[in-house]
Amino acid sequence: MSKILITGGAGFIGSNFVRMLLLGSDHQLVNLDALTYAGNLENLADVERHPRYVFVRGDIADAAAMAKVFAEHRPEVVVHFAAESHVDRSVLDASAFVRTNLQGTQVLLDQSRAQQVRRFVHVSTDEVYGSLGAWGYFTEQTPIQPNSPYSASKAGSDLLVRAAVHTHHLDCVTTRCSNNYGPFQFPEKLIPLMIANALEGKKLPVYGDGKNVRDWIHVADHCEGIKKAMEHGAAGEVYNFGGDAERENLTVVKEILRLLGKGEDLIHYVKDRPGHDRRYAMDSSKARALLGWTPRHTFESGLRQTVEWYVANRAWWQRVRSGEYQAYYERLYGGR
Ligand code: NAD
Ligand code: DAU
């Protein structure tokens, strides 16, 4: 049993990870989250009273606050999810991305060193590798060539982690994963946005020609990979995770409409995302060989389950879509 500090545990992937560890391990968990627009404690309502779980509200970029959290809770392991995570928001304004993803990561690395944390797991993304053409895969050796302010801030955080390993000998493991989908994903991302819009009879905004390719992975498979990296990863190493499920955006959108019994007339082509990466595809053979990890969900069954979850949990995403989200949606899609 270890005491694990999980940052960003009220977000999409973090909340799935917290639940997985509470129900499937004996670790003690501290969930540290600032509760930005993307953080939602309702994601963990079913486990919030668990005896091995505590929630702390805090901003990872606030060094003084983090010193207090680390001194009080004395974590042995840190699993770092907290980030500004949406590419389109980073195009509108990158400042929160620089603060949280860069400054926040450095604050956590400094505290982990000061408090002699045994292992720091840094959750990163395939987007740090940039964009692929029609062929090939990202491996851990692919050069870092981020294209959006979001991916540049994540690439910067990966490099800060690398520096902490080489300069300060902090035991860090970095995971890089492809596009996640599943329960509790904020409906600004492609799959939940399309499901929610279709259920409300709204237009489905497809960027450009709809032929950009993403490699989709179920969030439970990603969480399993992070757990394996935390437990068995080698210090200083990077592990890629992908779902072996490359799909064009338009294919995904049409499949969602089919599952919901809705017509393709809801599809609405809009102006492309500036700097839009064309294709991501992950080579996860290192994680498969060295961590014994393999994704369990096929995209077809995972997407069907996800659509069913959003149909059954309409109240969750309708609450999430009120307030600040409405203003953002207008700002992003209003002119398109
Ligand atoms: P999310 O936006 O759903 O959740 C982010 C969480 O971080 C929220 O709970 C938010 O409140 C919290 N947070 C933001 N700023 C904070 C701050 N300054 N201090 C403390 N907490 C803060 O994101 P997600 O999709 O769950 O992604 C989690 C991590 O996984 C991110 O690091 C992201 O880069 C990475 N990742 C995401 C995907 C994906 O497809 N979603 C794929 C690969 C990697
Ligand atoms: O690859 C991992 C990354 O996946 C993570 O690091 C990011 O945190 C996560 O947000 C995600 O980034 P993407 O930009 O790939 O995801 P998004 O869901 O925003 O978009 C997926 C694809 O769908 C992309 O090609 C853009 C397109 N898209 C997206 C939206 C929101 C549309 O066509 N219309 C839309 O309205």
Short mmCIF file of C-alpha atoms and ligand atoms in Angstrom, two decimals:
data_model
loop_
_atom_site.label_atom_id
_atom_site.label_comp_id
_atom_site.label_asym_id
_atom_site.label_seq_id
_atom_site.Cartn_x
_atom_site.Cartn_y
_atom_site.Cartn_z
CA MET A 1 0.00 0.00 0.00
CA SER A 2 1.30 3.47 -0.92
CA LYS A 3 0.06 6.98 -0.35
CA ILE A 4 -0.53 8.43 -3.81
CA LEU A 5 -1.12 12.08 -4.64
CA ILE A 6 -3.19 12.29 -7.82
CA THR A 7 -3.33 15.73 -9.44
CA GLY A 8 -6.32 16.53 -11.66
CA GLY A 9 -8.33 13.67 -10.18
CA ALA A 10 -11.61 15.52 -10.70
CA GLY A 11 -11.15 15.63 -14.48
CA PHE A 12 -12.00 13.02 -17.09
CA ILE A 13 -9.06 10.60 -16.99
CA GLY A 14 -8.05 11.43 -13.41
CA SER A 15 -11.50 10.57 -12.02
CA ASN A 16 -11.52 7.26 -13.91
CA PHE A 17 -8.05 6.54 -12.48
CA VAL A 18 -9.08 7.44 -8.90
CA ARG A 19 -12.10 5.10 -9.11
CA MET A 20 -9.98 2.30 -10.59
CA LEU A 21 -7.42 2.52 -7.75
CA LEU A 22 -10.05 2.83 -5.00
CA LEU A 23 -11.93 -0.22 -6.22
CA GLY A 24 -8.96 -2.27 -7.43
CA SER A 25 -6.02 -1.63 -5.07
CA ASP A 26 -5.27 -0.89 -1.41
CA HIS A 27 -3.53 2.47 -2.04
CA GLN A 28 -4.44 5.57 -0.05
CA LEU A 29 -5.34 8.44 -2.38
CA VAL A 30 -5.14 12.21 -2.12
CA ASN A 31 -6.95 13.86 -5.03
CA LEU A 32 -5.55 17.35 -5.59
CA ASP A 33 -7.51 19.47 -8.04
CA ALA A 34 -8.17 23.18 -8.60
CA LEU A 35 -11.69 22.47 -9.92
CA THR A 36 -11.37 24.55 -13.08
CA TYR A 37 -14.22 24.43 -15.62
CA ALA A 38 -13.06 20.85 -16.39
CA GLY A 39 -12.88 19.60 -12.81
CA ASN A 40 -16.09 18.16 -11.45
CA LEU A 41 -16.43 16.36 -8.11
CA GLU A 42 -19.69 14.83 -9.35
CA ASN A 43 -17.42 12.53 -11.40
CA LEU A 44 -16.50 10.83 -8.11
CA ALA A 45 -19.80 11.08 -6.23
CA ASP A 46 -20.03 7.28 -5.94
CA VAL A 47 -16.64 6.94 -4.15
CA GLU A 48 -16.20 10.27 -2.34
CA ARG A 49 -16.76 8.72 1.10
CA HIS A 50 -14.31 5.89 0.55
CA PRO A 51 -12.06 5.49 3.65
CA ARG A 52 -8.87 5.53 1.55
CA TYR A 53 -9.77 8.74 -0.29
CA VAL A 54 -9.39 12.43 0.48
CA PHE A 55 -9.97 15.48 -1.75
CA VAL A 56 -7.88 18.65 -1.49
CA ARG A 57 -8.63 21.74 -3.54
CA GLY A 58 -5.47 23.46 -4.76
CA ASP A 59 -3.69 25.04 -7.71
CA ILE A 60 -0.54 23.14 -8.75
CA ALA A 61 1.09 26.39 -9.93
CA ASP A 62 0.84 27.88 -6.41
CA ALA A 63 4.19 26.86 -4.87
CA ALA A 64 3.30 27.89 -1.29
CA ALA A 65 0.01 25.99 -1.38
CA MET A 66 1.73 22.91 -2.82
CA ALA A 67 4.43 23.02 -0.11
CA LYS A 68 1.64 22.81 2.47
CA VAL A 69 -0.16 19.96 0.69
CA PHE A 70 3.03 17.90 0.35
CA ALA A 71 4.09 18.58 3.97
CA GLU A 72 0.67 17.62 5.31
CA HIS A 73 0.01 14.52 3.20
CA ARG A 74 3.58 13.26 2.59
CA PRO A 75 2.84 11.31 -0.61
CA GLU A 76 5.14 8.45 -1.60
CA VAL A 77 4.01 8.55 -5.24
CA VAL A 78 2.65 11.39 -7.41
CA VAL A 79 0.54 10.70 -10.49
CA HIS A 80 0.24 13.97 -12.38
CA PHE A 81 -2.85 14.43 -14.58
CA ALA A 82 -3.69 18.09 -13.85
CA ALA A 83 -3.50 20.18 -17.00
CA GLU A 84 -5.33 22.50 -19.31
CA SER A 85 -6.21 19.85 -21.87
CA HIS A 86 -8.20 21.29 -24.77
CA VAL A 87 -6.41 22.31 -27.99
CA ASP A 88 -9.12 24.76 -29.15
CA ARG A 89 -8.98 26.67 -25.86
CA SER A 90 -5.19 26.94 -26.20
CA VAL A 91 -5.68 28.50 -29.64
CA LEU A 92 -8.00 31.13 -28.14
CA ASP A 93 -5.70 31.88 -25.16
CA ALA A 94 -2.55 29.98 -24.17
CA SER A 95 -1.83 31.70 -20.84
CA ALA A 96 -3.51 29.14 -18.54
CA PHE A 97 -1.71 26.38 -20.46
CA VAL A 98 1.69 27.90 -19.76
CA ARG A 99 0.84 28.47 -16.11
CA THR A 100 -0.64 25.06 -15.29
CA ASN A 101 1.16 22.73 -17.68
CA LEU A 102 4.63 24.25 -17.38
CA GLN A 103 4.82 26.16 -14.10
CA GLY A 104 2.50 23.74 -12.31
CA THR A 105 4.54 20.71 -13.37
CA GLN A 106 7.78 22.34 -12.19
CA VAL A 107 6.22 23.18 -8.80
CA LEU A 108 5.20 19.52 -8.39
CA LEU A 109 8.66 18.29 -9.40
CA ASP A 110 10.29 20.66 -6.89
CA GLN A 111 7.98 19.51 -4.09
CA SER A 112 8.46 15.86 -5.01
CA ARG A 113 12.22 16.31 -4.72
CA ALA A 114 12.00 18.27 -1.46
CA GLN A 115 9.70 15.67 0.12
CA GLN A 116 11.59 12.66 -1.29
CA VAL A 117 8.70 11.27 -3.30
CA ARG A 118 9.58 7.74 -4.41
CA ARG A 119 8.09 7.95 -7.91
CA PHE A 120 6.60 10.71 -10.09
CA VAL A 121 4.33 9.58 -12.94
CA HIS A 122 3.84 12.27 -15.58
CA VAL A 123 0.77 11.81 -17.78
CA SER A 124 1.48 13.21 -21.24
CA THR A 125 0.17 12.95 -24.76
CA ASP A 126 0.98 11.75 -28.28
CA GLU A 127 0.47 15.35 -29.43
CA VAL A 128 4.01 16.22 -28.31
CA TYR A 129 5.25 14.28 -31.38
CA GLY A 130 3.42 16.57 -33.81
CA SER A 131 1.58 15.26 -36.85
CA LEU A 132 2.00 12.19 -39.09
CA GLY A 133 1.42 11.84 -42.82
CA ALA A 134 -0.48 8.88 -44.24
CA TRP A 135 2.07 6.33 -42.99
CA GLY A 136 4.06 5.44 -39.91
CA TYR A 137 3.62 5.55 -36.14
CA PHE A 138 4.90 7.58 -33.22
CA THR A 139 7.49 5.67 -31.17
CA GLU A 140 9.21 6.87 -28.01
CA GLN A 141 12.15 7.87 -30.27
CA THR A 142 10.07 10.15 -32.51
CA PRO A 143 11.34 13.76 -32.18
CA ILE A 144 9.23 16.13 -30.09
CA GLN A 145 7.59 18.55 -32.57
CA PRO A 146 4.44 20.01 -31.00
CA ASN A 147 2.20 22.19 -33.16
CA SER A 148 -0.44 23.74 -30.89
CA PRO A 149 0.02 25.88 -27.76
CA TYR A 150 -1.51 22.96 -25.80
CA SER A 151 0.92 20.37 -27.16
CA ALA A 152 3.86 22.79 -26.84
CA SER A 153 3.03 23.27 -23.15
CA LYS A 154 2.78 19.49 -22.65
CA ALA A 155 6.07 18.96 -24.53
CA GLY A 156 7.66 21.58 -22.27
CA SER A 157 6.38 19.74 -19.21
CA ASP A 158 7.84 16.47 -20.56
CA LEU A 159 11.21 18.20 -20.91
CA LEU A 160 11.02 19.57 -17.35
CA VAL A 161 10.38 16.00 -16.16
CA ARG A 162 13.33 14.79 -18.21
CA ALA A 163 15.52 17.48 -16.64
CA ALA A 164 14.40 16.47 -13.12
CA VAL A 165 15.52 12.91 -13.89
CA HIS A 166 18.90 13.86 -15.31
CA THR A 167 19.81 16.76 -13.05
CA HIS A 168 18.21 15.79 -9.74
CA HIS A 169 17.86 11.99 -10.15
CA LEU A 170 14.15 12.19 -9.37
CA ASP A 171 12.47 8.85 -10.22
CA CYS A 172 10.02 9.84 -12.96
CA VAL A 173 8.10 7.86 -15.56
CA THR A 174 6.34 9.61 -18.47
CA THR A 175 3.34 8.13 -20.26
CA ARG A 176 2.20 9.42 -23.66
CA CYS A 177 -1.24 8.38 -24.80
CA SER A 178 -3.49 8.86 -27.81
CA ASN A 179 -7.08 10.21 -27.81
CA ASN A 180 -9.17 8.91 -24.90
CA TYR A 181 -12.93 8.43 -24.86
CA GLY A 182 -15.34 7.05 -22.26
CA PRO A 183 -17.49 8.11 -19.29
CA PHE A 184 -17.08 11.58 -17.71
CA GLN A 185 -15.31 13.21 -20.67
CA PHE A 186 -16.06 16.92 -20.83
CA PRO A 187 -18.37 17.58 -23.80
CA GLU A 188 -15.96 19.97 -25.53
CA LYS A 189 -13.97 17.02 -26.92
CA LEU A 190 -15.05 15.41 -30.22
CA ILE A 191 -16.89 12.26 -29.07
CA PRO A 192 -18.93 13.62 -26.12
CA LEU A 193 -19.62 16.90 -27.98
CA MET A 194 -21.04 15.02 -30.96
CA ILE A 195 -23.13 12.70 -28.76
CA ALA A 196 -24.55 15.57 -26.70
CA ASN A 197 -25.27 17.76 -29.74
CA ALA A 198 -26.96 14.88 -31.58
CA LEU A 199 -29.10 14.08 -28.53
CA GLU A 200 -30.20 17.73 -28.42
CA GLY A 201 -30.79 17.87 -32.19
CA LYS A 202 -28.00 20.46 -32.62
CA LYS A 203 -25.52 20.66 -35.50
CA LEU A 204 -22.36 18.53 -35.31
CA PRO A 205 -19.41 20.83 -36.16
CA VAL A 206 -16.82 18.87 -38.17
CA TYR A 207 -13.56 20.74 -38.77
CA GLY A 208 -12.20 21.02 -42.31
CA ASP A 209 -12.77 17.96 -44.50
CA GLY A 210 -13.34 15.63 -41.53
CA LYS A 211 -10.50 13.39 -42.67
CA ASN A 212 -8.09 14.04 -39.78
CA VAL A 213 -7.20 10.77 -38.08
CA ARG A 214 -7.02 10.05 -34.35
CA ASP A 215 -6.06 6.77 -32.63
CA TRP A 216 -8.87 6.19 -30.11
CA ILE A 217 -8.34 4.43 -26.78
CA HIS A 218 -10.87 3.70 -24.06
CA VAL A 219 -10.06 5.63 -20.87
CA ALA A 220 -10.02 2.38 -18.82
CA ASP A 221 -7.24 1.00 -21.03
CA HIS A 222 -5.25 4.23 -20.60
CA CYS A 223 -5.72 4.10 -16.80
CA GLU A 224 -4.54 0.48 -16.74
CA GLY A 225 -1.43 1.54 -18.66
CA ILE A 226 -0.68 4.37 -16.21
CA LYS A 227 -1.05 1.93 -13.30
CA LYS A 228 1.36 -0.49 -14.94
CA ALA A 229 3.84 2.32 -15.66
CA MET A 230 3.56 3.46 -12.02
CA GLU A 231 4.20 -0.07 -10.74
CA HIS A 232 6.65 -1.51 -13.26
CA GLY A 233 8.02 1.37 -15.38
CA ALA A 234 11.76 2.03 -15.32
CA ALA A 235 12.95 5.35 -13.92
CA GLY A 236 13.47 7.99 -16.61
CA GLU A 237 11.61 6.03 -19.28
CA VAL A 238 8.77 7.10 -21.58
CA TYR A 239 5.95 4.69 -22.55
CA ASN A 240 3.51 5.19 -25.44
CA PHE A 241 -0.09 3.97 -25.20
CA GLY A 242 -2.55 3.81 -28.09
CA GLY A 243 -5.76 1.99 -28.92
CA ASP A 244 -4.78 0.60 -32.34
CA ALA A 245 -7.99 2.21 -33.52
CA GLU A 246 -7.22 4.84 -36.14
CA ARG A 247 -10.37 6.46 -37.47
CA GLU A 248 -11.12 9.54 -39.57
CA ASN A 249 -13.21 12.05 -37.60
CA LEU A 250 -16.07 11.77 -40.08
CA THR A 251 -16.19 7.98 -39.59
CA VAL A 252 -16.46 8.48 -35.81
CA VAL A 253 -19.19 11.11 -36.16
CA LYS A 254 -21.23 8.96 -38.58
CA GLU A 255 -20.93 5.95 -36.26
CA ILE A 256 -22.22 8.04 -33.32
CA LEU A 257 -25.20 9.17 -35.42
CA ARG A 258 -25.89 5.56 -36.43
CA LEU A 259 -25.77 4.36 -32.80
CA LEU A 260 -28.20 7.13 -31.81
CA GLY A 261 -30.50 6.51 -34.76
CA LYS A 262 -29.99 10.10 -36.02
CA GLY A 263 -29.58 11.34 -39.60
CA GLU A 264 -26.32 12.53 -41.17
CA ASP A 265 -28.02 15.82 -42.06
CA LEU A 266 -26.92 17.00 -38.57
CA ILE A 267 -23.28 17.07 -39.79
CA HIS A 268 -22.10 20.65 -40.33
CA TYR A 269 -18.68 21.31 -41.87
CA VAL A 270 -17.01 24.32 -40.23
CA LYS A 271 -13.76 26.22 -40.68
CA ASP A 272 -10.75 24.09 -39.79
CA ARG A 273 -8.90 24.33 -36.48
CA PRO A 274 -5.78 26.52 -36.99
CA GLY A 275 -2.67 24.31 -37.19
CA HIS A 276 -4.85 21.18 -37.13
CA ASP A 277 -2.66 18.04 -36.84
CA ARG A 278 -3.58 15.62 -39.62
CA ARG A 279 -2.92 12.20 -38.17
CA TYR A 280 -1.87 10.57 -34.88
CA ALA A 281 -1.05 6.87 -34.55
CA MET A 282 0.78 5.25 -31.67
CA ASP A 283 3.26 2.39 -31.59
CA SER A 284 2.66 0.93 -28.10
CA SER A 285 4.95 -2.08 -28.53
CA LYS A 286 7.30 -0.94 -25.74
CA ALA A 287 4.48 -0.84 -23.16
CA ARG A 288 3.15 -4.17 -24.40
CA ALA A 289 6.56 -5.86 -24.19
CA LEU A 290 7.96 -4.30 -21.02
CA LEU A 291 4.84 -3.52 -18.95
CA GLY A 292 2.68 -6.45 -20.07
CA TRP A 293 -0.03 -3.96 -21.08
CA THR A 294 -2.63 -4.50 -23.77
CA PRO A 295 -5.82 -2.55 -24.53
CA ARG A 296 -8.97 -4.59 -23.77
CA HIS A 297 -11.67 -2.53 -25.49
CA THR A 298 -12.31 -2.55 -29.21
CA PHE A 299 -13.34 0.85 -30.53
CA GLU A 300 -16.72 -0.48 -31.68
CA SER A 301 -17.77 -1.89 -28.27
CA GLY A 302 -16.14 0.98 -26.35
CA LEU A 303 -17.93 3.62 -28.44
CA ARG A 304 -21.26 1.81 -28.07
CA GLN A 305 -20.84 1.68 -24.25
CA THR A 306 -19.82 5.34 -24.22
CA VAL A 307 -22.85 6.43 -26.24
CA GLU A 308 -25.06 4.42 -23.86
CA TRP A 309 -23.39 6.14 -20.88
CA TYR A 310 -24.10 9.63 -22.26
CA VAL A 311 -27.70 8.66 -23.03
CA ALA A 312 -28.13 7.37 -19.46
CA ASN A 313 -26.31 10.32 -17.84
CA ARG A 314 -27.95 13.25 -19.58
CA ALA A 315 -28.25 15.21 -16.32
CA TRP A 316 -24.45 15.03 -15.82
CA TRP A 317 -23.52 16.55 -19.17
CA GLN A 318 -26.40 19.02 -19.23
CA ARG A 319 -25.19 20.47 -15.91
CA VAL A 320 -21.62 20.56 -17.21
CA ARG A 321 -22.73 22.35 -20.38
CA SER A 322 -24.40 25.21 -18.53
CA GLY A 323 -22.65 28.39 -17.41
CA GLU A 324 -19.09 29.05 -18.53
CA TYR A 325 -19.31 26.40 -21.23
CA GLN A 326 -22.04 28.28 -23.10
CA ALA A 327 -19.87 31.40 -23.43
CA TYR A 328 -16.90 29.34 -24.63
CA TYR A 329 -19.03 27.49 -27.21
CA GLU A 330 -20.29 30.78 -28.65
CA ARG A 331 -16.77 32.17 -28.81
CA LEU A 332 -15.32 29.10 -30.55
CA TYR A 333 -18.08 28.11 -32.95
CA GLY A 334 -19.95 31.44 -33.28
CA GLY A 335 -17.87 32.65 -36.23
CA ARG A 336 -17.61 29.30 -38.02
P1 NAD B 1 -9.47 17.32 -18.11
O1 NAD B 1 -9.41 18.68 -18.72
O2 NAD B 1 -10.72 16.54 -18.17
O3 NAD B 1 -9.07 17.41 -16.55
C1 NAD B 1 -8.02 18.22 -16.09
C2 NAD B 1 -8.14 18.34 -14.59
O4 NAD B 1 -7.03 19.13 -14.11
C3 NAD B 1 -9.42 19.04 -14.11
O5 NAD B 1 -10.00 18.33 -13.04
C4 NAD B 1 -8.94 20.40 -13.67
O6 NAD B 1 -9.73 20.98 -12.64
C5 NAD B 1 -7.53 20.09 -13.19
N1 NAD B 1 -6.65 21.27 -13.22
C6 NAD B 1 -6.48 22.12 -14.25
N2 NAD B 1 -5.62 23.11 -13.88
C7 NAD B 1 -5.24 22.83 -12.61
C8 NAD B 1 -4.36 23.46 -11.70
N3 NAD B 1 -3.70 24.61 -12.02
N4 NAD B 1 -4.19 22.91 -10.47
C9 NAD B 1 -4.85 21.77 -10.14
N5 NAD B 1 -5.71 21.14 -10.95
C10 NAD B 1 -5.90 21.66 -12.19
O7 NAD B 1 -8.25 16.53 -18.76
P2 NAD B 1 -8.13 14.98 -19.15
O8 NAD B 1 -8.64 14.80 -20.52
O9 NAD B 1 -8.64 14.17 -18.05
O10 NAD B 1 -6.53 14.86 -19.23
C11 NAD B 1 -5.78 14.56 -18.07
C12 NAD B 1 -4.30 14.50 -18.44
O11 NAD B 1 -4.11 13.51 -19.44
C13 NAD B 1 -3.76 15.80 -19.01
O12 NAD B 1 -2.45 15.98 -18.52
C14 NAD B 1 -3.74 15.56 -20.52
O13 NAD B 1 -2.72 16.32 -21.13
C15 NAD B 1 -3.43 14.08 -20.57
N6 NAD B 1 -3.93 13.36 -21.75
C16 NAD B 1 -5.22 13.49 -22.15
C17 NAD B 1 -5.68 12.73 -23.24
C18 NAD B 1 -7.11 12.81 -23.70
O14 NAD B 1 -7.44 12.27 -24.75
N7 NAD B 1 -8.01 13.44 -22.96
C19 NAD B 1 -4.78 11.90 -23.95
C20 NAD B 1 -3.45 11.83 -23.51
C21 NAD B 1 -3.04 12.55 -22.41
O1 DAU B 2 -4.10 12.86 -28.72
C1 DAU B 2 -4.27 13.10 -27.36
C2 DAU B 2 -5.01 14.40 -27.17
O2 DAU B 2 -6.34 14.16 -27.59
C3 DAU B 2 -4.97 14.91 -25.74
O3 DAU B 2 -3.64 15.23 -25.39
C4 DAU B 2 -5.85 16.16 -25.58
O4 DAU B 2 -5.91 16.55 -24.22
C5 DAU B 2 -7.25 15.82 -26.07
O5 DAU B 2 -8.04 16.99 -26.03
C6 DAU B 2 -7.21 15.27 -27.50
O6 DAU B 2 -6.82 16.28 -28.45
P1 DAU B 2 -7.55 16.42 -29.89
O7 DAU B 2 -7.39 17.81 -30.35
O8 DAU B 2 -7.13 15.33 -30.80
O9 DAU B 2 -9.06 16.10 -29.43
P2 DAU B 2 -10.47 16.79 -29.81
O10 DAU B 2 -11.51 15.91 -29.20
O11 DAU B 2 -10.51 18.24 -29.50
O12 DAU B 2 -10.52 16.62 -31.38
C7 DAU B 2 -10.45 15.34 -31.99
C8 DAU B 2 -10.53 15.55 -33.49
O13 DAU B 2 -11.84 16.03 -33.83
C9 DAU B 2 -9.57 16.60 -34.02
O14 DAU B 2 -9.10 16.21 -35.29
C10 DAU B 2 -10.41 17.86 -34.14
C11 DAU B 2 -11.79 17.32 -34.49
N1 DAU B 2 -12.93 18.12 -33.99
C12 DAU B 2 -12.97 18.45 -32.67
C13 DAU B 2 -14.00 19.19 -32.17
C14 DAU B 2 -14.04 19.60 -30.71
C15 DAU B 2 -13.95 18.46 -34.86
O15 DAU B 2 -13.93 18.13 -36.06
N2 DAU B 2 -14.98 19.20 -34.36
C16 DAU B 2 -15.05 19.59 -33.05
O16 DAU B 2 -16.03 20.30 -32.69
#
